[in-house]
Amino acid sequence: MQIQIVGVGKLKEKYLTDGIAEYVKRMGPYAKVVLNEVPDEKAPDHMSAAEEEQVKAKEGERILAQLKPDTYVIALALDGAMWSSEELAAQLDHLGTYGRSSIAFVIGGSNGLSQAVLKRADAKLCFGKMTYPHQLMRLILVEQVYRAFKINRGEPYHK
């Protein structure tokens, strides 16, 4: 199985890059993990709704350019389904069993995802009603994907 994580913006914080690298390393026996960072669009602090949509659209074009046509796309979105760790594991297992072995998770920038990206998504996933920084969300996501593989294999989770 190939897991792709596409995120907007460059991670600079060492604790985040170290944490992500650790979980990617742990997933080595289960899947090939590819991390793709796309540049965030420069924008003023205070934007009109139209300007915000333009920023999301430009970032969305960069995201879509990273996705292959046959990839199953799961967008992280506030209006997505809230899966438990076990439900995420079951979804990944189901996708792998039925020939969808290339899966991409998409994390938008601070303004969210464009409509074009949300339309391309095969599923939308929400990690709860709280707001997380999109950089931290990458670490949370990669940990949950690792946990899903451990659940599916019936292996103990090592903290």
mmCIF file with all atom_site columns, C-alpha atoms in Angstrom:
data_model
loop_
_atom_site.group_PDB
_atom_site.id
_atom_site.type_symbol
_atom_site.label_atom_id
_atom_site.label_alt_id
_atom_site.label_comp_id
_atom_site.label_asym_id
_atom_site.label_entity_id
_atom_site.label_seq_id
_atom_site.pdbx_PDB_ins_code
_atom_site.Cartn_x
_atom_site.Cartn_y
_atom_site.Cartn_z
_atom_site.occupancy
_atom_site.B_iso_or_equiv
_atom_site.pdbx_formal_charge
_atom_site.auth_seq_id
_atom_site.auth_comp_id
_atom_site.auth_asym_id
_atom_site.auth_atom_id
_atom_site.pdbx_PDB_model_num
ATOM 1   C CA . MET A 1 1   ? 0.000   0.000  0.000   1.00 0.00 ? 1   MET A CA 1
ATOM 2   C CA . GLN A 1 2   ? 1.148   3.527  -0.717  1.00 0.00 ? 2   GLN A CA 1
ATOM 3   C CA . ILE A 1 3   ? 0.124   6.349  1.583   1.00 0.00 ? 3   ILE A CA 1
ATOM 4   C CA . GLN A 1 4   ? 0.606   9.886  0.359   1.00 0.00 ? 4   GLN A CA 1
ATOM 5   C CA . ILE A 1 5   ? 0.161   12.889 2.605   1.00 0.00 ? 5   ILE A CA 1
ATOM 6   C CA . VAL A 1 6   ? -0.176  16.195 0.806   1.00 0.00 ? 6   VAL A CA 1
ATOM 7   C CA . GLY A 1 7   ? 0.042   19.284 2.989   1.00 0.00 ? 7   GLY A CA 1
ATOM 8   C CA . VAL A 1 8   ? 0.135   23.000 2.353   1.00 0.00 ? 8   VAL A CA 1
ATOM 9   C CA . GLY A 1 9   ? 3.178   24.829 3.675   1.00 0.00 ? 9   GLY A CA 1
ATOM 10  C CA . LYS A 1 10  ? 6.650   23.805 4.727   1.00 0.00 ? 10  LYS A CA 1
ATOM 11  C CA . LEU A 1 11  ? 7.192   22.270 8.141   1.00 0.00 ? 11  LEU A CA 1
ATOM 12  C CA . LYS A 1 12  ? 9.919   24.129 9.966   1.00 0.00 ? 12  LYS A CA 1
ATOM 13  C CA . GLU A 1 13  ? 9.525   22.997 13.561  1.00 0.00 ? 13  GLU A CA 1
ATOM 14  C CA . LYS A 1 14  ? 12.023  20.273 14.426  1.00 0.00 ? 14  LYS A CA 1
ATOM 15  C CA . TYR A 1 15  ? 9.717   18.548 16.901  1.00 0.00 ? 15  TYR A CA 1
ATOM 16  C CA . LEU A 1 16  ? 7.097   18.091 14.173  1.00 0.00 ? 16  LEU A CA 1
ATOM 17  C CA . THR A 1 17  ? 9.523   16.898 11.505  1.00 0.00 ? 17  THR A CA 1
ATOM 18  C CA . ASP A 1 18  ? 11.158  14.514 13.996  1.00 0.00 ? 18  ASP A CA 1
ATOM 19  C CA . GLY A 1 19  ? 7.801   13.100 15.093  1.00 0.00 ? 19  GLY A CA 1
ATOM 20  C CA . ILE A 1 20  ? 6.602   12.601 11.541  1.00 0.00 ? 20  ILE A CA 1
ATOM 21  C CA . ALA A 1 21  ? 9.888   10.985 10.535  1.00 0.00 ? 21  ALA A CA 1
ATOM 22  C CA . GLU A 1 22  ? 9.580   8.544  13.451  1.00 0.00 ? 22  GLU A CA 1
ATOM 23  C CA . TYR A 1 23  ? 6.089   7.392  12.453  1.00 0.00 ? 23  TYR A CA 1
ATOM 24  C CA . VAL A 1 24  ? 7.022   7.174  8.779   1.00 0.00 ? 24  VAL A CA 1
ATOM 25  C CA . LYS A 1 25  ? 9.959   4.962  9.771   1.00 0.00 ? 25  LYS A CA 1
ATOM 26  C CA . ARG A 1 26  ? 7.666   2.768  11.895  1.00 0.00 ? 26  ARG A CA 1
ATOM 27  C CA . MET A 1 27  ? 5.294   2.353  8.937   1.00 0.00 ? 27  MET A CA 1
ATOM 28  C CA . GLY A 1 28  ? 8.090   1.001  6.728   1.00 0.00 ? 28  GLY A CA 1
ATOM 29  C CA . PRO A 1 29  ? 7.011   -2.649 7.106   1.00 0.00 ? 29  PRO A CA 1
ATOM 30  C CA . TYR A 1 30  ? 3.390   -1.823 6.274   1.00 0.00 ? 30  TYR A CA 1
ATOM 31  C CA . ALA A 1 31  ? 3.376   0.796  3.541   1.00 0.00 ? 31  ALA A CA 1
ATOM 32  C CA . LYS A 1 32  ? 5.382   3.188  1.463   1.00 0.00 ? 32  LYS A CA 1
ATOM 33  C CA . VAL A 1 33  ? 4.718   6.684  2.801   1.00 0.00 ? 33  VAL A CA 1
ATOM 34  C CA . VAL A 1 34  ? 5.274   9.762  0.663   1.00 0.00 ? 34  VAL A CA 1
ATOM 35  C CA . LEU A 1 35  ? 5.041   13.267 2.085   1.00 0.00 ? 35  LEU A CA 1
ATOM 36  C CA . ASN A 1 36  ? 4.399   16.106 -0.347  1.00 0.00 ? 36  ASN A CA 1
ATOM 37  C CA . GLU A 1 37  ? 4.513   19.718 0.738   1.00 0.00 ? 37  GLU A CA 1
ATOM 38  C CA . VAL A 1 38  ? 3.048   22.333 -1.573  1.00 0.00 ? 38  VAL A CA 1
ATOM 39  C CA . PRO A 1 39  ? 3.820   26.029 -1.083  1.00 0.00 ? 39  PRO A CA 1
ATOM 40  C CA . ASP A 1 40  ? 1.253   28.065 0.742   1.00 0.00 ? 40  ASP A CA 1
ATOM 41  C CA . GLU A 1 41  ? -0.071  31.131 -1.029  1.00 0.00 ? 41  GLU A CA 1
ATOM 42  C CA . LYS A 1 42  ? 1.125   34.421 0.395   1.00 0.00 ? 42  LYS A CA 1
ATOM 43  C CA . ALA A 1 43  ? -1.837  36.375 1.691   1.00 0.00 ? 43  ALA A CA 1
ATOM 44  C CA . PRO A 1 44  ? -2.564  39.354 3.934   1.00 0.00 ? 44  PRO A CA 1
ATOM 45  C CA . ASP A 1 45  ? -3.742  38.748 7.498   1.00 0.00 ? 45  ASP A CA 1
ATOM 46  C CA . HIS A 1 46  ? -7.175  40.193 6.784   1.00 0.00 ? 46  HIS A CA 1
ATOM 47  C CA . MET A 1 47  ? -8.804  38.991 3.590   1.00 0.00 ? 47  MET A CA 1
ATOM 48  C CA . SER A 1 48  ? -12.204 39.341 2.031   1.00 0.00 ? 48  SER A CA 1
ATOM 49  C CA . ALA A 1 49  ? -14.148 36.163 1.340   1.00 0.00 ? 49  ALA A CA 1
ATOM 50  C CA . ALA A 1 50  ? -13.244 36.469 -2.349  1.00 0.00 ? 50  ALA A CA 1
ATOM 51  C CA . GLU A 1 51  ? -9.534  36.815 -1.567  1.00 0.00 ? 51  GLU A CA 1
ATOM 52  C CA . GLU A 1 52  ? -9.699  33.788 0.738   1.00 0.00 ? 52  GLU A CA 1
ATOM 53  C CA . GLU A 1 53  ? -11.293 31.743 -2.046  1.00 0.00 ? 53  GLU A CA 1
ATOM 54  C CA . GLN A 1 54  ? -8.529  32.834 -4.438  1.00 0.00 ? 54  GLN A CA 1
ATOM 55  C CA . VAL A 1 55  ? -5.863  31.707 -1.952  1.00 0.00 ? 55  VAL A CA 1
ATOM 56  C CA . LYS A 1 56  ? -7.578  28.341 -1.480  1.00 0.00 ? 56  LYS A CA 1
ATOM 57  C CA . ALA A 1 57  ? -7.963  27.943 -5.245  1.00 0.00 ? 57  ALA A CA 1
ATOM 58  C CA . LYS A 1 58  ? -4.248  28.539 -5.882  1.00 0.00 ? 58  LYS A CA 1
ATOM 59  C CA . GLU A 1 59  ? -3.233  26.148 -3.111  1.00 0.00 ? 59  GLU A CA 1
ATOM 60  C CA . GLY A 1 60  ? -5.814  23.680 -4.428  1.00 0.00 ? 60  GLY A CA 1
ATOM 61  C CA . GLU A 1 61  ? -4.224  23.692 -7.877  1.00 0.00 ? 61  GLU A CA 1
ATOM 62  C CA . ARG A 1 62  ? -0.901  22.781 -6.286  1.00 0.00 ? 62  ARG A CA 1
ATOM 63  C CA . ILE A 1 63  ? -2.518  20.000 -4.268  1.00 0.00 ? 63  ILE A CA 1
ATOM 64  C CA . LEU A 1 64  ? -4.346  18.537 -7.262  1.00 0.00 ? 64  LEU A CA 1
ATOM 65  C CA . ALA A 1 65  ? -1.109  18.490 -9.253  1.00 0.00 ? 65  ALA A CA 1
ATOM 66  C CA . GLN A 1 66  ? 0.297   16.027 -6.678  1.00 0.00 ? 66  GLN A CA 1
ATOM 67  C CA . LEU A 1 67  ? -2.562  13.520 -7.017  1.00 0.00 ? 67  LEU A CA 1
ATOM 68  C CA . LYS A 1 68  ? -2.598  10.691 -9.533  1.00 0.00 ? 68  LYS A CA 1
ATOM 69  C CA . PRO A 1 69  ? -5.940  9.906  -11.216 1.00 0.00 ? 69  PRO A CA 1
ATOM 70  C CA . ASP A 1 70  ? -6.249  6.435  -9.651  1.00 0.00 ? 70  ASP A CA 1
ATOM 71  C CA . THR A 1 71  ? -5.457  7.579  -6.098  1.00 0.00 ? 71  THR A CA 1
ATOM 72  C CA . TYR A 1 72  ? -8.176  7.346  -3.467  1.00 0.00 ? 72  TYR A CA 1
ATOM 73  C CA . VAL A 1 73  ? -8.258  10.793 -1.853  1.00 0.00 ? 73  VAL A CA 1
ATOM 74  C CA . ILE A 1 74  ? -9.273  11.495 1.736   1.00 0.00 ? 74  ILE A CA 1
ATOM 75  C CA . ALA A 1 75  ? -9.536  15.218 2.458   1.00 0.00 ? 75  ALA A CA 1
ATOM 76  C CA . LEU A 1 76  ? -9.277  16.452 6.016   1.00 0.00 ? 76  LEU A CA 1
ATOM 77  C CA . ALA A 1 77  ? -12.233 18.788 6.356   1.00 0.00 ? 77  ALA A CA 1
ATOM 78  C CA . LEU A 1 78  ? -14.357 20.165 9.172   1.00 0.00 ? 78  LEU A CA 1
ATOM 79  C CA . ASP A 1 79  ? -17.526 18.776 7.601   1.00 0.00 ? 79  ASP A CA 1
ATOM 80  C CA . GLY A 1 80  ? -16.031 15.304 7.158   1.00 0.00 ? 80  GLY A CA 1
ATOM 81  C CA . ALA A 1 81  ? -16.983 12.099 8.917   1.00 0.00 ? 81  ALA A CA 1
ATOM 82  C CA . MET A 1 82  ? -15.492 11.558 12.361  1.00 0.00 ? 82  MET A CA 1
ATOM 83  C CA . TRP A 1 83  ? -13.959 8.088  12.376  1.00 0.00 ? 83  TRP A CA 1
ATOM 84  C CA . SER A 1 84  ? -12.533 6.327  15.373  1.00 0.00 ? 84  SER A CA 1
ATOM 85  C CA . SER A 1 85  ? -9.046  4.829  15.071  1.00 0.00 ? 85  SER A CA 1
ATOM 86  C CA . GLU A 1 86  ? -10.694 1.456  14.489  1.00 0.00 ? 86  GLU A CA 1
ATOM 87  C CA . GLU A 1 87  ? -12.906 2.888  11.746  1.00 0.00 ? 87  GLU A CA 1
ATOM 88  C CA . LEU A 1 88  ? -9.893  4.424  10.008  1.00 0.00 ? 88  LEU A CA 1
ATOM 89  C CA . ALA A 1 89  ? -8.154  1.050  10.228  1.00 0.00 ? 89  ALA A CA 1
ATOM 90  C CA . ALA A 1 90  ? -11.206 -0.686 8.760   1.00 0.00 ? 90  ALA A CA 1
ATOM 91  C CA . GLN A 1 91  ? -11.411 1.850  5.931   1.00 0.00 ? 91  GLN A CA 1
ATOM 92  C CA . LEU A 1 92  ? -7.728  1.407  5.020   1.00 0.00 ? 92  LEU A CA 1
ATOM 93  C CA . ASP A 1 93  ? -8.098  -2.376 5.180   1.00 0.00 ? 93  ASP A CA 1
ATOM 94  C CA . HIS A 1 94  ? -11.200 -2.253 2.973   1.00 0.00 ? 94  HIS A CA 1
ATOM 95  C CA . LEU A 1 95  ? -9.478  -0.015 0.417   1.00 0.00 ? 95  LEU A CA 1
ATOM 96  C CA . GLY A 1 96  ? -6.422  -2.277 0.266   1.00 0.00 ? 96  GLY A CA 1
ATOM 97  C CA . THR A 1 97  ? -8.544  -5.409 -0.031  1.00 0.00 ? 97  THR A CA 1
ATOM 98  C CA . TYR A 1 98  ? -10.541 -4.022 -2.934  1.00 0.00 ? 98  TYR A CA 1
ATOM 99  C CA . GLY A 1 99  ? -7.670  -2.762 -5.053  1.00 0.00 ? 99  GLY A CA 1
ATOM 100 C CA . ARG A 1 100 ? -7.323  0.822  -3.853  1.00 0.00 ? 100 ARG A CA 1
ATOM 101 C CA . SER A 1 101 ? -3.754  0.554  -2.655  1.00 0.00 ? 101 SER A CA 1
ATOM 102 C CA . SER A 1 102 ? -2.804  4.165  -3.418  1.00 0.00 ? 102 SER A CA 1
ATOM 103 C CA . ILE A 1 103 ? -4.337  6.488  -0.832  1.00 0.00 ? 103 ILE A CA 1
ATOM 104 C CA . ALA A 1 104 ? -3.718  10.199 -0.382  1.00 0.00 ? 104 ALA A CA 1
ATOM 105 C CA . PHE A 1 105 ? -4.630  12.263 2.644   1.00 0.00 ? 105 PHE A CA 1
ATOM 106 C CA . VAL A 1 106 ? -4.903  15.984 1.921   1.00 0.00 ? 106 VAL A CA 1
ATOM 107 C CA . ILE A 1 107 ? -4.413  18.710 4.524   1.00 0.00 ? 107 ILE A CA 1
ATOM 108 C CA . GLY A 1 108 ? -5.190  22.259 3.474   1.00 0.00 ? 108 GLY A CA 1
ATOM 109 C CA . GLY A 1 109 ? -3.567  25.454 4.606   1.00 0.00 ? 109 GLY A CA 1
ATOM 110 C CA . SER A 1 110 ? -4.815  27.797 7.299   1.00 0.00 ? 110 SER A CA 1
ATOM 111 C CA . ASN A 1 111 ? -7.816  28.761 5.167   1.00 0.00 ? 111 ASN A CA 1
ATOM 112 C CA . GLY A 1 112 ? -8.854  25.185 4.419   1.00 0.00 ? 112 GLY A CA 1
ATOM 113 C CA . LEU A 1 113 ? -9.289  23.391 1.111   1.00 0.00 ? 113 LEU A CA 1
ATOM 114 C CA . SER A 1 114 ? -10.631 24.644 -2.199  1.00 0.00 ? 114 SER A CA 1
ATOM 115 C CA . GLN A 1 115 ? -13.895 23.371 -3.608  1.00 0.00 ? 115 GLN A CA 1
ATOM 116 C CA . ALA A 1 116 ? -11.941 21.709 -6.421  1.00 0.00 ? 116 ALA A CA 1
ATOM 117 C CA . VAL A 1 117 ? -9.959  19.614 -3.923  1.00 0.00 ? 117 VAL A CA 1
ATOM 118 C CA . LEU A 1 118 ? -13.077 18.747 -1.931  1.00 0.00 ? 118 LEU A CA 1
ATOM 119 C CA . LYS A 1 119 ? -14.814 17.701 -5.160  1.00 0.00 ? 119 LYS A CA 1
ATOM 120 C CA . ARG A 1 120 ? -11.829 15.476 -6.084  1.00 0.00 ? 120 ARG A CA 1
ATOM 121 C CA . ALA A 1 121 ? -11.921 13.787 -2.670  1.00 0.00 ? 121 ALA A CA 1
ATOM 122 C CA . ASP A 1 122 ? -13.439 10.336 -2.403  1.00 0.00 ? 122 ASP A CA 1
ATOM 123 C CA . ALA A 1 123 ? -14.010 10.840 1.326   1.00 0.00 ? 123 ALA A CA 1
ATOM 124 C CA . LYS A 1 124 ? -13.789 13.629 3.864   1.00 0.00 ? 124 LYS A CA 1
ATOM 125 C CA . LEU A 1 125 ? -12.429 13.035 7.346   1.00 0.00 ? 125 LEU A CA 1
ATOM 126 C CA . CYS A 1 126 ? -12.719 15.263 10.411  1.00 0.00 ? 126 CYS A CA 1
ATOM 127 C CA . PHE A 1 127 ? -10.546 14.857 13.497  1.00 0.00 ? 127 PHE A CA 1
ATOM 128 C CA . GLY A 1 128 ? -13.048 16.612 15.738  1.00 0.00 ? 128 GLY A CA 1
ATOM 129 C CA . LYS A 1 129 ? -14.609 19.977 16.344  1.00 0.00 ? 129 LYS A CA 1
ATOM 130 C CA . MET A 1 130 ? -11.420 21.501 17.699  1.00 0.00 ? 130 MET A CA 1
ATOM 131 C CA . THR A 1 131 ? -9.152  23.456 15.395  1.00 0.00 ? 131 THR A CA 1
ATOM 132 C CA . TYR A 1 132 ? -5.577  22.211 15.008  1.00 0.00 ? 132 TYR A CA 1
ATOM 133 C CA . PRO A 1 133 ? -2.702  23.992 13.293  1.00 0.00 ? 133 PRO A CA 1
ATOM 134 C CA . HIS A 1 134 ? -2.363  22.401 9.859   1.00 0.00 ? 134 HIS A CA 1
ATOM 135 C CA . GLN A 1 135 ? 1.306   21.640 10.549  1.00 0.00 ? 135 GLN A CA 1
ATOM 136 C CA . LEU A 1 136 ? 0.455   19.736 13.750  1.00 0.00 ? 136 LEU A CA 1
ATOM 137 C CA . MET A 1 137 ? -2.307  17.912 11.891  1.00 0.00 ? 137 MET A CA 1
ATOM 138 C CA . ARG A 1 138 ? 0.312   16.159 9.764   1.00 0.00 ? 138 ARG A CA 1
ATOM 139 C CA . LEU A 1 139 ? 1.847   14.604 12.873  1.00 0.00 ? 139 LEU A CA 1
ATOM 140 C CA . ILE A 1 140 ? -1.543  13.613 14.262  1.00 0.00 ? 140 ILE A CA 1
ATOM 141 C CA . LEU A 1 141 ? -2.551  12.095 10.925  1.00 0.00 ? 141 LEU A CA 1
ATOM 142 C CA . VAL A 1 142 ? 0.637   10.078 10.403  1.00 0.00 ? 142 VAL A CA 1
ATOM 143 C CA . GLU A 1 143 ? 0.346   8.717  13.963  1.00 0.00 ? 143 GLU A CA 1
ATOM 144 C CA . GLN A 1 144 ? -3.240  7.632  13.318  1.00 0.00 ? 144 GLN A CA 1
ATOM 145 C CA . VAL A 1 145 ? -2.330  5.946  10.038  1.00 0.00 ? 145 VAL A CA 1
ATOM 146 C CA . TYR A 1 146 ? 0.453   4.065  11.827  1.00 0.00 ? 146 TYR A CA 1
ATOM 147 C CA . ARG A 1 147 ? -2.021  3.087  14.561  1.00 0.00 ? 147 ARG A CA 1
ATOM 148 C CA . ALA A 1 148 ? -4.447  1.863  11.879  1.00 0.00 ? 148 ALA A CA 1
ATOM 149 C CA . PHE A 1 149 ? -1.815  -0.494 10.454  1.00 0.00 ? 149 PHE A CA 1
ATOM 150 C CA . LYS A 1 150 ? -1.081  -1.840 13.945  1.00 0.00 ? 150 LYS A CA 1
ATOM 151 C CA . ILE A 1 151 ? -4.804  -2.397 14.569  1.00 0.00 ? 151 ILE A CA 1
ATOM 152 C CA . ASN A 1 152 ? -5.241  -4.195 11.243  1.00 0.00 ? 152 ASN A CA 1
ATOM 153 C CA . ARG A 1 153 ? -2.321  -6.500 11.976  1.00 0.00 ? 153 ARG A CA 1
ATOM 154 C CA . GLY A 1 154 ? -3.510  -7.234 15.498  1.00 0.00 ? 154 GLY A CA 1
ATOM 155 C CA . GLU A 1 155 ? -0.188  -5.984 16.814  1.00 0.00 ? 155 GLU A CA 1
ATOM 156 C CA . PRO A 1 156 ? 0.299   -4.126 20.079  1.00 0.00 ? 156 PRO A CA 1
ATOM 157 C CA . TYR A 1 157 ? 0.724   -0.380 19.760  1.00 0.00 ? 157 TYR A CA 1
ATOM 158 C CA . HIS A 1 158 ? 4.097   0.817  20.978  1.00 0.00 ? 158 HIS A CA 1
ATOM 159 C CA . LYS A 1 159 ? 3.956   4.256  22.498  1.00 0.00 ? 159 LYS A CA 1
#
